[in-house]
Amino acid sequence: QANTYRPTARPVVVAPTPVRPAPPRLGIGVYAGSMDVENQDAGEDLGLIGRFRLTRHLELEGEIAKSEFANGARVDRRLGGSLMYDLAPYSRLSAYGLIGGGVSQADIGDGAVEAEQAYGELGVGLTFRLTPRLSIAGDIRAGSRESLDDRNDDVVLRTVAPVDEEEDYTRARLSAVLYF
């Protein structure tokens, strides 16, 4: 018998694909910005936010905010929420879109006139992740709000301050969020 050489198959070793950890699910933060309501000077906008990640790309944001116009002549308090779509949740810099809504209460003339309003808004923004747990973001939102009650006569509202039954607004904000 002749010695024949038979090559043997070598095992192929494939490294497993690394699994990315899920992005943090819960975040709390603050924001400051500017709000521009039609027929009025721009006002200051401050608020607290909480975020909950539903999926890799979707986040639910809740906010409690206060906007002040014309040296306190009008103060709006707002409670709302937004659904945010993060385009690149693992990237250091990511764009997002949002749709939101909620309710607000406008106090005009040191509480002389009050108006309750519902609002809806659309917006876009950019998030910069300083670390996986800390991010800063800037966004621009445009929306409309409409009066919910008829307690105040429309004529009185217009003579004290321009609060129409429907108002359009834009707001810009810069936020910092800490995730857990």
Coordinates of N, CA and C in Angstrom, one line a residue, residues 42-158:
A42 N -41.4 87.4 22.6 CA -40.9 86.1 23.0 C -40.7 86.0 24.5
G43 N -41.0 84.8 25.1 CA -40.9 84.6 26.5 C -39.8 83.6 26.9
E44 N -39.6 83.5 28.2 CA -38.6 82.5 28.7 C -39.4 81.2 29.0
D45 N -38.7 80.1 28.7 CA -39.4 78.8 28.9 C -38.4 77.9 29.7
L46 N -38.9 77.4 30.9 CA -38.1 76.5 31.8 C -38.9 75.3 32.1
G47 N -38.3 74.2 32.2 CA -39.0 73.0 32.6 C -38.2 71.8 33.0
L48 N -38.9 70.8 33.6 CA -38.4 69.5 34.0 C -38.9 68.5 33.0
I49 N -38.1 67.5 32.7 CA -38.5 66.4 31.8 C -38.2 65.1 32.3
G50 N -39.0 64.1 31.9 CA -38.7 62.7 32.2 C -38.8 61.9 30.9
R51 N -37.9 61.0 30.7 CA -38.0 60.2 29.5 C -38.0 58.7 29.8
F52 N -38.8 58.0 29.0 CA -38.8 56.5 29.2 C -38.7 55.9 27.8
R53 N -37.6 55.1 27.6 CA -37.4 54.5 26.3 C -38.3 53.3 26.1
L54 N -39.2 53.3 25.1 CA -40.1 52.2 24.8 C -39.4 51.1 23.9
T55 N -38.7 51.5 22.9 CA -38.0 50.6 22.0 C -36.6 51.3 21.8
R56 N -35.8 50.6 21.0 CA -34.5 51.2 20.7 C -34.6 52.6 20.1
H57 N -35.6 52.9 19.3 CA -35.7 54.2 18.6 C -36.8 55.1 19.2
L58 N -37.8 54.6 20.0 CA -38.9 55.4 20.5 C -38.7 55.7 22.0
E59 N -38.9 57.0 22.3 CA -38.9 57.4 23.7 C -40.2 58.2 23.9
L60 N -40.7 58.1 25.1 CA -41.8 58.9 25.6 C -41.3 59.9 26.6
E61 N -41.6 61.2 26.3 CA -41.1 62.3 27.2 C -42.3 63.0 27.8
G62 N -42.2 63.2 29.1 CA -43.2 64.0 29.8 C -42.5 65.3 30.3
E63 N -43.3 66.4 30.4 CA -42.7 67.7 30.8 C -43.6 68.5 31.7
I64 N -43.0 69.2 32.6 CA -43.7 70.2 33.4 C -43.0 71.4 33.2
A65 N -43.7 72.5 32.7 CA -42.9 73.7 32.3 C -43.7 75.0 32.7
K66 N -42.9 76.1 32.6 CA -43.4 77.4 32.9 C -42.8 78.4 31.9
S67 N -43.7 79.1 31.3 CA -43.2 80.2 30.3 C -43.7 81.5 30.8
E68 N -42.8 82.5 30.8 CA -43.1 83.8 31.3 C -42.9 84.8 30.1
F69 N -43.9 85.7 29.9 CA -43.9 86.7 28.8 C -44.0 88.1 29.4
A70 N -43.4 89.0 28.8 CA -43.5 90.5 29.1 C -43.3 90.8 30.6
N71 N -42.2 90.4 31.2 CA -42.0 90.7 32.6 C -43.1 90.2 33.6
G72 N -43.6 89.0 33.3 CA -44.6 88.5 34.2 C -46.0 88.9 33.9
A73 N -46.3 89.7 32.8 CA -47.7 90.0 32.5 C -48.5 88.8 32.1
R74 N -47.8 87.8 31.6 CA -48.5 86.5 31.3 C -47.6 85.4 31.7
V75 N -48.1 84.4 32.4 CA -47.4 83.2 32.8 C -48.2 82.0 32.3
D76 N -47.5 81.1 31.6 CA -48.2 79.9 31.1 C -47.5 78.7 31.9
R77 N -48.4 77.8 32.4 CA -47.9 76.6 33.0 C -48.4 75.4 32.2
R78 N -47.5 74.5 31.9 CA -47.7 73.5 30.9 C -47.4 72.1 31.5
L79 N -48.3 71.1 31.1 CA -48.1 69.7 31.4 C -48.4 69.0 30.1
G80 N -47.3 68.2 29.6 CA -47.5 67.6 28.3 C -46.6 66.4 28.2
G81 N -46.7 65.8 27.0 CA -45.9 64.6 26.6 C -45.6 64.6 25.2
S82 N -44.5 63.9 24.8 CA -44.1 63.8 23.4 C -43.7 62.4 23.1
L83 N -43.9 61.9 21.9 CA -43.3 60.7 21.4 C -42.2 61.1 20.5
M84 N -41.0 60.6 20.8 CA -39.8 61.0 20.1 C -39.2 59.8 19.3
Y85 N -38.8 60.0 18.1 CA -38.2 58.9 17.3 C -36.7 59.3 17.1
D86 N -35.8 58.5 17.7 CA -34.4 58.7 17.7 C -33.8 58.0 16.5
L87 N -33.2 58.7 15.5 CA -32.8 58.0 14.3 C -31.5 57.2 14.5
A88 N -30.7 57.5 15.5 CA -29.4 56.8 15.7 C -29.2 56.6 17.2
P89 N -29.8 55.7 17.9 CA -29.7 55.6 19.3 C -28.4 55.2 19.9
Y90 N -27.5 54.7 19.0 CA -26.2 54.3 19.5 C -25.1 55.2 19.0
S91 N -25.5 56.3 18.3 CA -24.5 57.2 17.8 C -24.3 58.3 18.8
R92 N -23.1 58.9 18.8 CA -22.8 60.1 19.7 C -23.7 61.3 19.3
L93 N -23.9 61.5 18.0 CA -24.8 62.6 17.6 C -25.9 62.0 16.8
S94 N -27.1 62.4 17.2 CA -28.3 61.8 16.6 C -29.4 62.8 16.4
A95 N -30.1 62.7 15.3 CA -31.3 63.5 15.0 C -32.5 62.8 15.5
Y96 N -33.5 63.6 15.8 CA -34.8 63.0 16.2 C -36.0 63.9 15.8
G97 N -37.1 63.2 15.6 CA -38.4 63.9 15.3 C -39.3 63.6 16.5
L98 N -40.3 64.5 16.6 CA -41.3 64.3 17.7 C -42.7 64.8 17.4
I99 N -43.6 64.3 18.1 CA -45.0 64.7 18.1 C -45.5 64.8 19.5
G100 N -46.1 65.9 19.9 CA -46.5 66.0 21.3 C -47.8 66.8 21.5
G101 N -48.2 66.8 22.8 CA -49.4 67.5 23.1 C -49.6 67.6 24.6
G102 N -50.6 68.3 25.1 CA -50.8 68.5 26.5 C -51.8 69.6 26.8
V103 N -51.7 70.1 28.0 CA -52.6 71.2 28.4 C -51.8 72.3 29.1
S104 N -52.3 73.5 29.0 CA -51.6 74.6 29.6 C -52.6 75.6 30.2
Q105 N -52.1 76.3 31.2 CA -53.0 77.3 31.9 C -52.2 78.7 31.8
A106 N -52.9 79.6 31.2 CA -52.4 81.0 31.1 C -52.9 81.9 32.2
D107 N -52.1 82.5 33.0 CA -52.5 83.5 33.9 C -52.0 84.9 33.4
I108 N -53.0 85.8 33.3 CA -52.7 87.1 32.6 C -53.1 88.2 33.7
G109 N -52.2 89.1 33.8 CA -52.4 90.2 34.7 C -52.5 89.8 36.2
D110 N -51.5 89.1 36.6 CA -51.4 88.6 38.0 C -52.6 87.8 38.4
G111 N -53.1 86.9 37.5 CA -54.3 86.1 37.8 C -55.6 86.7 37.6
A112 N -55.7 87.9 37.1 CA -56.9 88.6 36.8 C -57.7 87.8 35.8
V113 N -57.1 87.2 34.8 CA -57.7 86.4 33.8 C -57.0 85.1 33.7
E114 N -57.7 84.0 33.6 CA -57.1 82.7 33.4 C -57.7 82.0 32.2
A115 N -56.9 81.3 31.5 CA -57.4 80.5 30.3 C -56.7 79.2 30.3
E116 N -57.5 78.1 30.1 CA -57.0 76.8 30.0 C -57.0 76.4 28.5
Q117 N -55.9 75.8 28.1 CA -55.7 75.5 26.7 C -55.1 74.1 26.5
A118 N -55.5 73.5 25.4 CA -54.9 72.2 24.9 C -54.0 72.6 23.8
Y119 N -52.9 71.8 23.7 CA -51.9 72.1 22.6 C -51.4 70.8 21.9
G120 N -51.0 71.0 20.7 CA -50.3 69.9 20.0 C -49.2 70.5 19.2
E121 N -48.1 69.7 19.1 CA -46.9 70.3 18.4 C -46.1 69.2 17.7
L122 N -45.3 69.7 16.7 CA -44.3 68.8 16.0 C -43.0 69.5 16.1
G123 N -41.9 68.6 16.1 CA -40.6 69.2 16.2 C -39.5 68.3 15.7
V124 N -38.3 68.9 15.6 CA -37.1 68.2 15.3 C -36.0 68.6 16.2
G125 N -35.0 67.8 16.4 CA -33.9 68.1 17.2 C -32.6 67.3 17.0
L126 N -31.6 67.6 17.8 CA -30.3 66.9 17.7 C -29.9 66.6 19.2
T127 N -29.4 65.4 19.4 CA -28.9 65.0 20.7 C -27.4 64.7 20.6
F128 N -26.7 65.2 21.5 CA -25.2 64.9 21.6 C -25.0 64.2 22.9
R129 N -24.5 62.9 22.8 CA -24.3 62.1 24.0 C -22.9 62.3 24.5
L130 N -22.8 63.0 25.6 CA -21.5 63.2 26.2 C -20.9 61.9 26.7
T131 N -21.8 61.1 27.4 CA -21.4 59.7 27.8 C -22.7 58.9 27.5
P132 N -22.6 57.6 27.7 CA -23.9 56.8 27.4 C -25.0 57.2 28.4
R133 N -24.7 57.8 29.5 CA -25.7 58.2 30.5 C -26.1 59.6 30.5
L134 N -25.3 60.5 29.9 CA -25.5 61.9 29.9 C -25.6 62.5 28.5
S135 N -26.7 63.2 28.2 CA -26.8 63.8 26.9 C -27.3 65.3 27.0
I136 N -27.0 66.0 26.0 CA -27.6 67.4 25.8 C -28.3 67.4 24.5
A137 N -29.3 68.1 24.4 CA -30.1 68.1 23.2 C -30.7 69.5 22.9
G138 N -30.9 69.8 21.7 CA -31.5 71.1 21.3 C -32.6 70.8 20.3
D139 N -33.8 71.4 20.4 CA -34.8 71.1 19.5 C -35.7 72.4 19.2
I140 N -36.4 72.3 18.1 CA -37.3 73.4 17.7 C -38.7 72.7 17.6
R141 N -39.7 73.4 18.2 CA -41.1 72.8 18.1 C -42.0 73.9 17.7
A142 N -43.0 73.5 16.9 CA -44.0 74.4 16.4 C -45.4 73.8 16.7
G143 N -46.3 74.6 17.2 CA -47.6 74.0 17.6 C -48.7 75.0 17.6
S144 N -49.8 74.5 18.0 CA -51.0 75.4 18.1 C -51.7 75.0 19.3
R145 N -52.4 75.9 20.0 CA -53.1 75.7 21.2 C -54.5 76.3 21.1
E146 N -55.5 75.7 21.7 CA -56.8 76.2 21.6 C -57.5 76.2 23.0
S147 N -58.3 77.2 23.3 CA -58.9 77.4 24.6 C -59.9 76.3 24.8
L148 N -59.9 75.8 26.1 CA -60.7 74.7 26.5 C -62.0 75.2 27.2
D149 N -62.0 76.4 27.7 CA -63.2 76.8 28.5 C -63.7 78.1 28.0
D150 N -64.9 78.4 28.4 CA -65.6 79.6 28.1 C -65.8 80.5 29.3
R151 N -65.1 80.3 30.4 CA -65.3 81.1 31.6 C -65.1 82.6 31.4
N152 N -64.1 82.9 30.6 CA -63.7 84.3 30.3 C -64.3 84.8 29.0
D153 N -64.9 85.9 29.1 CA -65.5 86.5 27.9 C -64.3 86.9 26.9
D154 N -64.4 86.5 25.7 CA -63.4 86.7 24.7 C -63.0 88.2 24.6
V155 N -63.9 89.1 24.8 CA -63.6 90.5 24.7 C -62.7 90.9 25.9
V156 N -62.9 90.4 27.1 CA -62.1 90.7 28.2 C -60.7 90.2 28.0
L157 N -60.6 89.0 27.4 CA -59.2 88.4 27.2 C -58.4 89.3 26.2
R158 N -59.1 89.8 25.2 CA -58.4 90.6 24.2 C -58.0 92.0 24.7

